[in-house]
């Protein structure tokens, strides 16, 4: 393959990018292409270009080689997964990363993705999808394509959407926007992202008009187009919408406070405290962004969820409430992040290995620390001695706060905190996960454990109704 072809197929083809930035640091012959154009490379390789905008970049373009039936998709269909396999041989090994990448990068543009997939359908047989990240899709191409289609359809038809407006490729804005949108999607709310450097005013107004929440990544202070888009947002927002702001750490971000005040003065409620970035974004900041996104998501669907809970049949509710479980606190430490959750949907599930399941709501902050292979501690609460711990771990905290402040802990062999006042603890590992509507059921094995009071009894949760924990 010639040097030029590689450039066409592995990078985005952007006229002004090549004109303004010397991307390859070397002179090379170029031709600007648009959707439907073809370039004949000889020996039967005719490359056809298919515009697939917004798939992580406003100007994404796919390239298709009819001879080999390879479709080059840039970021779409990728994953941040690296192994010795060139292809997607091991579906089980890649599926979690494939999904996570989709949620972060593609889900926010599900409608664009469905349009792109429609165009892919018109190409005829595709043998391989050669994405820009991770293994190439070949062995399980149809399954993975179907996943993309189903997830996008689900995402595009979500009744509630949050619009995220920012300037892509400015400071850390892309990674920050991804963290927030992942957090929003955890609460089963759709996200749509618009790059306000290139979007037109109608597009901005249309999305803002139908969004329950609006998030603004602060643009550079001298970016005329972005500020035009923000002024336009100010003119279309409604006071039942929620708003959130984050800085992009680009060096000359527009200050948040004056803009925030203008939205608040219009009666818009803030979903999370504005995220100001003082130092290079780190793991803790990305976590705060994700949690802030989840807070936004939970707020915009709160009224709908309460209505749904109320609509459950009363008898059924009472009968379900007779299912009882113990009371536990799950604690984790992953990298720099420590997290905890009060849980009662915990049930032993196997003898060999010793294993149990936990049910974790999709929008729990702890969910990202409970991926397959992650380790944690299951702390068992004691009957007659659990109220304080229960109260502490149910307290609502601001995104990024320390969950363990003021609690006595020791460190388990797997690094997670053990609650000193718990009746017993077990060191555990997540072995597999099943997606069940609004919760993940996680099957976990137990490696180690100890009881602090052999005569102590487990606290049991007796409920009157089954439409809450
Ligand atoms: C008695 C009780 C039991 C709970 N059990 C579970 C559970 O098994 N799974 C779950 O996802 N959430 C459960 N919750 C809810 C979470 O503990 C609680 O909402 C959560 O800690 C808030 O964290 P978040 O900010 O990450 O959403 C339970 C809540 C209560 C009051």
Coordinates of C-alpha atoms and ligand atoms in Angstrom, one line a residue:
X1 CA 0.0 0.0 0.0
X2 CA 1.4 3.4 -0.9
X3 CA 2.2 6.1 1.5
X4 CA -0.6 8.2 0.2
X5 CA -3.3 5.6 0.7
X6 CA -2.3 5.1 4.3
X7 CA -2.8 8.8 4.8
X8 CA -6.3 8.6 3.2
X9 CA -7.3 5.6 5.2
X10 CA -6.0 6.2 8.6
X11 CA -6.6 9.8 9.2
X12 CA -9.5 12.2 8.8
X13 CA -9.6 14.0 5.5
X14 CA -10.1 17.6 6.3
X15 CA -9.5 20.3 3.8
X16 CA -8.7 23.1 6.2
X17 CA -6.7 20.8 8.5
X18 CA -4.2 20.0 5.8
X19 CA -4.2 23.6 4.8
X20 CA -3.6 25.1 8.2
X21 CA -1.6 22.4 10.0
X22 CA 1.3 20.5 8.7
X23 CA 0.0 17.2 10.0
X24 CA 2.6 15.0 8.3
X25 CA 5.6 17.3 8.7
X26 CA 6.6 16.4 5.2
X27 CA 5.4 17.5 1.7
X28 CA 3.1 15.0 0.1
X29 CA 0.6 15.1 -2.8
X30 CA -2.9 15.5 -1.6
X31 CA -6.4 15.5 -3.0
X32 CA -9.4 16.8 -1.0
X33 CA -12.2 14.3 -1.3
X34 CA -15.9 14.3 -0.5
X35 CA -18.6 11.7 -0.1
X36 CA -19.0 9.5 -3.2
X37 CA -15.6 10.4 -4.6
X38 CA -13.4 7.5 -5.7
X39 CA -9.7 7.2 -6.1
X40 CA -8.2 4.5 -8.3
X41 CA -5.0 3.1 -6.8
X42 CA -4.5 0.5 -9.5
X43 CA -4.6 -3.3 -9.4
X44 CA -8.3 -3.1 -8.9
X45 CA -8.2 -1.1 -5.7
X46 CA -10.7 1.7 -6.0
X47 CA -11.2 3.6 -2.8
X48 CA -14.7 5.0 -2.3
X49 CA -15.3 7.7 0.3
X50 CA -18.4 7.8 2.5
X51 CA -19.1 10.8 4.6
X52 CA -19.9 9.7 8.2
X53 CA -19.9 12.9 10.2
X54 CA -19.8 13.3 13.9
X55 CA -18.4 9.9 14.7
X56 CA -16.0 11.4 17.2
X57 CA -15.1 14.1 14.7
X58 CA -17.3 16.5 12.8
X59 CA -15.6 15.4 9.5
X60 CA -15.3 11.7 9.8
X61 CA -15.1 10.0 6.4
X62 CA -15.1 6.2 5.8
X63 CA -13.1 4.7 3.0
X64 CA -14.1 1.4 1.2
X65 CA -11.9 -0.7 -1.0
X66 CA -14.3 -2.8 -3.1
X67 CA -11.6 -5.3 -4.1
X68 CA -10.7 -6.4 -0.6
X69 CA -14.1 -5.4 0.8
X70 CA -12.3 -3.6 3.6
X71 CA -14.1 -0.6 5.2
X72 CA -11.8 1.8 7.0
X73 CA -13.9 3.5 9.6
X74 CA -11.5 5.8 11.6
X75 CA -12.8 5.9 15.2
X76 CA -16.1 4.1 14.6
X77 CA -16.2 0.4 15.6
X78 CA -13.0 0.8 17.6
X79 CA -12.0 -0.1 21.2
X80 CA -9.1 0.7 23.5
X81 CA -7.9 -2.9 23.6
X82 CA -4.5 -4.2 22.7
X83 CA -3.4 -7.8 22.3
X84 CA -1.3 -9.8 19.9
X85 CA -4.3 -10.6 17.8
X86 CA -4.7 -8.5 14.7
X87 CA -8.4 -9.6 14.5
X88 CA -11.4 -9.9 16.8
X89 CA -10.8 -13.6 17.4
X90 CA -11.8 -13.6 21.1
X91 CA -15.2 -12.0 21.4
X92 CA -15.4 -12.5 25.1
X93 CA -12.1 -10.8 25.6
X94 CA -13.0 -7.7 23.7
X95 CA -16.8 -7.2 24.3
X96 CA -16.5 -5.1 27.5
X97 CA -14.0 -2.7 25.8
X98 CA -16.0 -2.6 22.6
X99 CA -19.1 -1.5 24.6
X100 CA -17.2 1.0 26.9
X101 CA -15.7 2.7 23.8
X102 CA -19.1 2.8 22.2
X103 CA -20.7 4.4 25.2
X104 CA -18.0 7.1 25.6
X105 CA -17.4 8.0 22.0
X106 CA -20.2 6.8 19.7
X107 CA -23.3 6.8 21.9
X108 CA -23.5 10.6 22.1
X109 CA -23.8 10.6 18.3
X110 CA -26.1 7.6 17.9
X111 CA -28.3 9.3 15.2
X112 CA -25.2 10.0 13.1
X113 CA -24.1 6.4 13.6
X114 CA -27.4 5.1 12.3
X115 CA -27.1 7.3 9.2
X116 CA -23.5 6.0 8.7
X117 CA -24.7 2.4 9.1
X118 CA -27.4 3.0 6.5
X119 CA -24.8 4.1 4.0
X120 CA -22.6 1.1 5.0
X121 CA -25.6 -1.1 4.1
X122 CA -25.5 0.3 0.6
X123 CA -21.9 -0.8 0.0
X124 CA -22.7 -4.5 -0.3
X125 CA -20.6 -7.1 1.5
X126 CA -18.1 -5.8 3.9
X127 CA -15.5 -8.4 4.8
X128 CA -13.5 -6.5 7.4
X129 CA -13.9 -3.3 9.3
X130 CA -10.5 -1.8 9.7
X131 CA -11.0 0.7 12.6
X132 CA -8.4 3.1 13.9
X133 CA -8.2 1.6 17.4
X134 CA -7.9 -2.0 18.6
X135 CA -8.4 -5.3 16.7
X136 CA -9.9 -5.3 13.2
X137 CA -13.4 -6.7 13.0
X138 CA -13.6 -9.9 10.9
X139 CA -14.5 -13.1 12.8
X140 CA -17.5 -11.5 14.6
X141 CA -18.2 -8.7 12.3
X142 CA -21.9 -9.2 12.0
X143 CA -22.5 -9.6 15.8
X144 CA -20.5 -6.4 16.5
X145 CA -22.2 -4.5 13.7
X146 CA -25.6 -5.6 15.2
X147 CA -24.5 -4.4 18.6
X148 CA -23.7 -1.0 17.2
X149 CA -27.0 -0.9 15.5
X150 CA -29.1 -2.0 18.5
X151 CA -27.3 0.3 21.0
X152 CA -27.6 3.3 18.7
X153 CA -31.3 2.6 18.1
X154 CA -31.9 2.4 21.8
X155 CA -29.8 5.5 22.4
X156 CA -31.5 7.5 19.6
X157 CA -35.0 6.8 20.8
X158 CA -34.4 7.7 24.5
X159 CA -37.0 10.1 25.5
X160 CA -34.7 12.2 27.6
X161 CA -31.5 13.8 26.2
X162 CA -28.8 16.0 27.5
X163 CA -27.1 18.3 25.0
X164 CA -23.3 18.8 25.5
X165 CA -21.8 21.8 23.8
X166 CA -18.1 22.3 23.6
X167 CA -15.2 23.0 21.3
X168 CA -13.6 19.7 20.3
X169 CA -9.8 19.6 20.1
X170 CA -9.4 22.5 22.6
X171 CA -7.4 21.7 25.8
X172 CA -8.6 18.5 27.4
X173 CA -12.1 19.0 26.1
X174 CA -12.6 15.7 24.3
X175 CA -11.6 13.5 27.2
X176 CA -13.6 15.6 29.6
X177 CA -16.7 15.6 27.4
X178 CA -16.4 11.8 27.1
X179 CA -16.2 11.3 30.9
X180 CA -19.3 13.5 31.4
X181 CA -21.3 11.8 28.7
X182 CA -20.4 8.3 30.0
X183 CA -21.7 9.5 33.4
X184 CA -24.9 10.7 31.8
X185 CA -25.5 7.5 30.0
X186 CA -25.2 5.5 33.1
X187 CA -28.5 7.0 34.2
X188 CA -30.1 5.7 31.0
X189 CA -30.4 9.2 29.5
X190 CA -29.3 10.0 26.0
X191 CA -26.5 12.5 25.3
X192 CA -25.9 14.4 22.1
X193 CA -22.7 16.3 21.6
X194 CA -22.2 19.4 19.4
X195 CA -18.9 21.0 18.5
X196 CA -19.8 24.7 18.8
X197 CA -16.7 25.6 16.8
X198 CA -18.3 24.2 13.6
X199 CA -22.0 23.7 14.3
X200 CA -24.6 26.1 12.8
X201 CA -27.0 28.0 15.0
X202 CA -30.1 26.0 13.9
X203 CA -28.4 22.8 15.0
X204 CA -27.4 24.3 18.4
X205 CA -30.9 25.7 18.9
X206 CA -32.6 22.5 17.8
X207 CA -30.7 20.3 20.3
X208 CA -31.0 22.8 23.1
X209 CA -34.7 23.0 22.5
X210 CA -35.3 19.3 23.0
X211 CA -32.7 18.7 25.7
X212 CA -33.7 18.3 29.4
X213 CA -30.2 19.3 30.4
X214 CA -27.5 21.4 28.9
X215 CA -23.7 21.1 29.6
X216 CA -21.2 23.7 28.4
X217 CA -17.5 23.1 28.1
X218 CA -16.0 26.5 28.3
X219 CA -14.5 27.6 24.9
X220 CA -11.3 29.7 24.5
X221 CA -12.1 33.3 25.4
X222 CA -11.4 34.5 21.8
X223 CA -13.4 31.9 19.9
X224 CA -16.0 34.0 18.0
X225 CA -18.1 31.1 16.6
X226 CA -18.3 29.3 20.0
X227 CA -19.4 32.4 21.8
X228 CA -22.0 33.0 19.1
X229 CA -23.4 29.5 19.8
X230 CA -23.4 30.1 23.5
X231 CA -25.4 33.4 23.0
X232 CA -27.8 31.4 21.0
X233 CA -28.2 28.9 23.8
X234 CA -29.0 31.7 26.2
X235 CA -31.8 32.8 23.9
X236 CA -33.5 29.3 23.7
X237 CA -33.1 27.8 27.1
X238 CA -36.2 27.2 29.3
X239 CA -36.4 27.4 33.0
X240 CA -37.3 23.8 33.5
X241 CA -34.0 22.7 32.0
X242 CA -30.8 21.9 34.0
X243 CA -27.4 23.3 33.3
X244 CA -23.8 22.3 34.1
X245 CA -20.4 23.8 33.2
X246 CA -16.8 22.5 33.0
X247 CA -13.5 24.1 32.1
X248 CA -11.5 22.5 29.4
X249 CA -8.0 23.3 30.7
X250 CA -6.9 25.0 27.5
X251 CA -5.0 27.9 29.0
X252 CA -7.4 30.7 28.1
X253 CA -10.9 29.3 28.8
X254 CA -13.6 31.9 29.1
X255 CA -14.3 32.2 32.9
X256 CA -17.4 30.3 34.0
X257 CA -18.9 32.6 36.7
X258 CA -20.3 35.4 34.5
X259 CA -21.9 32.9 32.0
X260 CA -23.2 30.7 34.8
X261 CA -24.8 33.8 36.4
X262 CA -26.6 34.6 33.2
X263 CA -28.1 31.1 33.0
X264 CA -29.1 31.1 36.7
X265 CA -30.7 34.5 36.3
X266 CA -32.9 33.0 33.6
X267 CA -34.2 30.5 36.2
X268 CA -32.2 27.5 34.9
X269 CA -31.2 25.1 37.7
X270 CA -27.6 23.9 38.1
X271 CA -27.2 20.1 38.1
X272 CA -23.7 20.0 39.6
X273 CA -21.2 22.6 40.9
X274 CA -19.2 24.1 38.0
X275 CA -16.0 22.1 37.3
X276 CA -13.0 24.3 37.4
X277 CA -9.7 22.8 36.5
X278 CA -6.6 24.1 38.2
X279 CA -4.1 21.4 37.3
X280 CA -3.5 18.9 34.5
X281 CA -6.6 16.7 34.5
X282 CA -6.1 13.4 36.3
X283 CA -8.0 10.3 37.2
X284 CA -9.8 12.0 40.1
X285 CA -11.0 14.8 37.9
X286 CA -12.3 12.4 35.2
X287 CA -14.1 10.6 37.9
X288 CA -15.6 13.9 39.2
X289 CA -16.7 14.6 35.6
X290 CA -18.3 11.2 35.3
X291 CA -20.2 11.5 38.6
X292 CA -21.3 15.0 37.6
X293 CA -22.7 13.6 34.4
X294 CA -24.6 10.9 36.4
X295 CA -26.0 13.6 38.7
X296 CA -27.3 15.5 35.7
X297 CA -28.8 12.3 34.2
X298 CA -30.5 11.4 37.5
X299 CA -32.0 14.9 37.9
X300 CA -33.5 15.0 34.4
X301 CA -35.3 11.7 34.8
X302 CA -36.2 12.0 38.4
X303 CA -39.8 13.0 37.9
X304 CA -40.3 10.3 35.2
X305 CA -38.8 7.6 37.5
X306 CA -41.0 8.6 40.5
X307 CA -44.1 8.3 38.2
X308 CA -43.0 4.9 37.0
X309 CA -42.5 3.6 40.6
X310 CA -45.9 4.9 41.6
X311 CA -47.6 3.1 38.7
X312 CA -46.6 -0.4 39.9
X313 CA -49.6 -2.5 41.1
X314 CA -49.9 -2.2 44.9
X315 CA -50.4 -5.9 45.6
X316 CA -47.5 -6.9 43.4
X317 CA -45.4 -4.3 45.1
X318 CA -46.2 -5.8 48.5
X319 CA -45.6 -9.3 47.5
X320 CA -42.2 -8.5 46.0
X321 CA -41.3 -6.7 49.2
X322 CA -41.4 -10.0 51.0
X323 CA -38.1 -10.9 49.3
X324 CA -35.5 -10.1 52.0
X325 CA -31.7 -9.9 52.0
X326 CA -28.9 -8.9 54.3
X327 CA -27.3 -5.4 54.5
X328 CA -23.8 -4.9 53.1
X329 CA -21.4 -2.3 52.2
X330 CA -19.3 -2.9 49.1
X331 CA -15.9 -1.0 49.2
X332 CA -13.4 -0.7 46.4
X333 CA -10.1 1.0 45.6
X334 CA -9.1 1.2 41.9
X335 CA -6.1 3.3 41.1
X336 CA -6.5 6.5 43.0
X337 CA -10.3 6.1 43.4
X338 CA -12.0 4.7 46.4
X339 CA -15.7 4.0 46.3
X340 CA -18.5 2.4 48.4
X341 CA -22.1 1.5 48.2
X342 CA -24.8 0.2 50.6
X343 CA -26.2 -2.9 49.1
X344 CA -28.9 -5.4 50.0
X345 CA -29.3 -7.3 46.7
X346 CA -26.6 -9.8 47.5
X347 CA -27.1 -13.5 47.2
X348 CA -24.8 -16.6 47.3
X349 CA -24.7 -18.1 43.9
X350 CA -22.2 -20.9 43.8
X351 CA -20.2 -23.4 46.0
X352 CA -17.2 -24.1 43.7
X353 CA -15.8 -21.5 43.5
X354 CA -17.4 -19.8 46.5
X355 CA -19.4 -17.1 44.8
X356 CA -22.3 -14.7 45.0
X357 CA -24.1 -12.1 42.9
X358 CA -24.6 -8.4 43.5
X359 CA -27.1 -6.2 41.7
X360 CA -25.7 -2.8 40.9
X361 CA -27.8 0.0 39.4
X362 CA -26.3 1.2 36.1
X363 CA -26.0 4.8 37.4
X364 CA -24.0 4.0 40.6
X365 CA -20.7 5.8 40.9
X366 CA -19.1 2.5 42.0
X367 CA -20.1 0.7 38.8
X368 CA -16.9 1.8 37.0
X369 CA -14.8 0.1 39.8
X370 CA -16.7 -3.2 39.4
X371 CA -15.6 -4.3 35.9
X372 CA -14.7 -7.9 35.2
X373 CA -11.4 -8.7 37.1
X374 CA -11.9 -5.8 39.6
X375 CA -11.5 -6.6 43.2
X376 CA -13.5 -5.3 46.1
X377 CA -14.5 -6.0 49.7
X378 CA -18.0 -7.1 50.8
X379 CA -18.6 -5.8 54.3
X380 CA -21.4 -7.5 56.2
X381 CA -23.3 -5.3 58.5
X382 CA -24.3 -6.5 62.0
X383 CA -27.9 -6.6 63.3
X384 CA -28.3 -3.9 66.0
X385 CA -25.1 -2.1 65.0
X386 CA -25.5 -0.9 61.4
X387 CA -27.4 2.3 61.5
X388 CA -24.4 4.7 61.6
X389 CA -22.6 3.0 58.7
X390 CA -25.8 2.8 56.7
X391 CA -26.5 6.5 57.3
X392 CA -22.9 7.4 56.5
X393 CA -22.8 5.5 53.2
X394 CA -26.2 6.7 52.1
X395 CA -25.3 10.4 52.5
X396 CA -25.3 12.2 49.1
X397 CA -21.9 13.7 48.4
X398 CA -20.7 16.1 45.8
X399 CA -18.9 14.5 42.9
X400 CA -15.3 13.7 43.7
X401 CA -15.8 13.7 47.6
X402 CA -14.0 11.2 49.9
X403 CA -16.6 8.5 50.8
X404 CA -14.5 7.3 53.7
X405 CA -13.9 10.5 55.6
X406 CA -14.6 9.9 59.3
X407 CA -15.0 6.0 59.0
X408 CA -12.6 3.5 60.6
X409 CA -11.0 1.3 57.9
X410 CA -8.2 -1.1 57.4
X411 CA -6.7 -2.2 54.0
X412 CA -7.5 -5.6 52.6
X413 CA -4.9 -7.7 50.7
X414 CA -6.6 -6.6 47.5
X415 CA -6.2 -3.0 48.4
X416 CA -9.9 -2.2 49.2
X417 CA -11.0 -0.7 52.5
X418 CA -12.3 -3.0 55.1
X419 CA -14.8 -1.3 57.5
X420 CA -13.5 -1.9 61.0
X421 CA -17.1 -1.8 62.4
X422 CA -18.5 -4.5 60.1
X423 CA -19.5 -7.9 61.4
X424 CA -17.5 -9.7 58.7
X425 CA -15.7 -9.0 55.4
X426 CA -14.8 -10.9 52.3
X427 CA -12.2 -10.2 49.6
X428 CA -13.8 -10.7 46.2
X429 CA -13.4 -10.5 42.5
X430 CA -15.9 -9.7 39.7
X431 CA -15.9 -12.8 37.4
X432 CA -18.8 -11.9 35.0
X433 CA -21.5 -9.4 34.5
X434 CA -25.0 -9.7 33.1
X435 CA -26.8 -6.6 31.9
X436 CA -30.4 -6.7 33.3
X437 CA -32.5 -3.7 32.4
X438 CA -31.6 -1.0 35.0
X439 CA -29.0 -3.1 36.9
X440 CA -25.9 -5.2 36.3
X441 CA -25.9 -8.5 38.0
X442 CA -22.3 -9.2 38.9
X443 CA -21.1 -12.8 39.7
X444 CA -18.2 -12.6 42.1
X445 CA -15.8 -15.1 43.7
X446 CA -14.5 -14.9 47.3
X447 CA -10.8 -15.2 48.0
X448 CA -10.5 -14.5 51.7
X449 CA -12.7 -13.5 54.6
X450 CA -13.1 -13.0 58.3
X451 CA -15.8 -12.6 61.0
X452 CA -15.1 -10.1 63.8
X453 CA -17.8 -11.4 66.2
X454 CA -18.5 -15.1 65.8
X455 CA -21.8 -14.8 67.6
X456 CA -23.0 -11.7 65.7
X457 CA -25.9 -11.9 63.3
X458 CA -26.2 -10.3 59.9
X459 CA -28.5 -7.2 59.6
X460 CA -31.5 -8.1 57.5
X461 CA -33.5 -5.7 55.4
X462 CA -37.2 -6.3 55.8
X463 CA -39.2 -4.3 53.3
X464 CA -42.9 -3.4 53.0
X465 CA -42.8 -2.9 49.2
X466 CA -40.6 -4.2 46.4
X467 CA -40.3 -1.1 44.3
X468 CA -37.2 0.0 46.1
X469 CA -34.2 -1.7 47.8
Ligands
LIG1 C1 -31.3 -0.5 52.2 C2 -30.7 -0.2 50.8 C3 -30.2 -1.2 50.1 C4 -29.6 -0.9 48.8 N1 -29.1 -1.9 48.0 C5 -28.7 -1.6 46.8 C6 -28.2 -2.6 45.9 O1 -28.2 -3.8 46.2 N2 -27.8 -2.2 44.7 C7 -27.8 -0.9 44.3 O2 -27.3 -0.6 43.1 N3 -28.1 0.1 45.1 C8 -28.6 -0.2 46.3 N4 -29.0 0.8 47.1 C9 -28.9 2.2 46.7 C10 -27.5 2.7 47.0 O3 -26.9 2.2 48.2 C11 -27.5 4.2 47.1 O4 -28.4 4.8 46.4 C12 -26.1 4.6 46.6 O5 -25.2 4.4 47.6 C13 -26.0 6.0 46.2 O6 -24.8 6.0 45.5 P1 -24.6 6.7 44.0 O7 -24.4 8.2 44.4 O8 -23.5 6.1 43.4 O9 -25.9 6.5 43.3 C14 -29.6 0.5 48.4 C15 -30.1 1.5 49.2 C16 -30.7 1.2 50.4 C17 -31.3 2.3 51.2

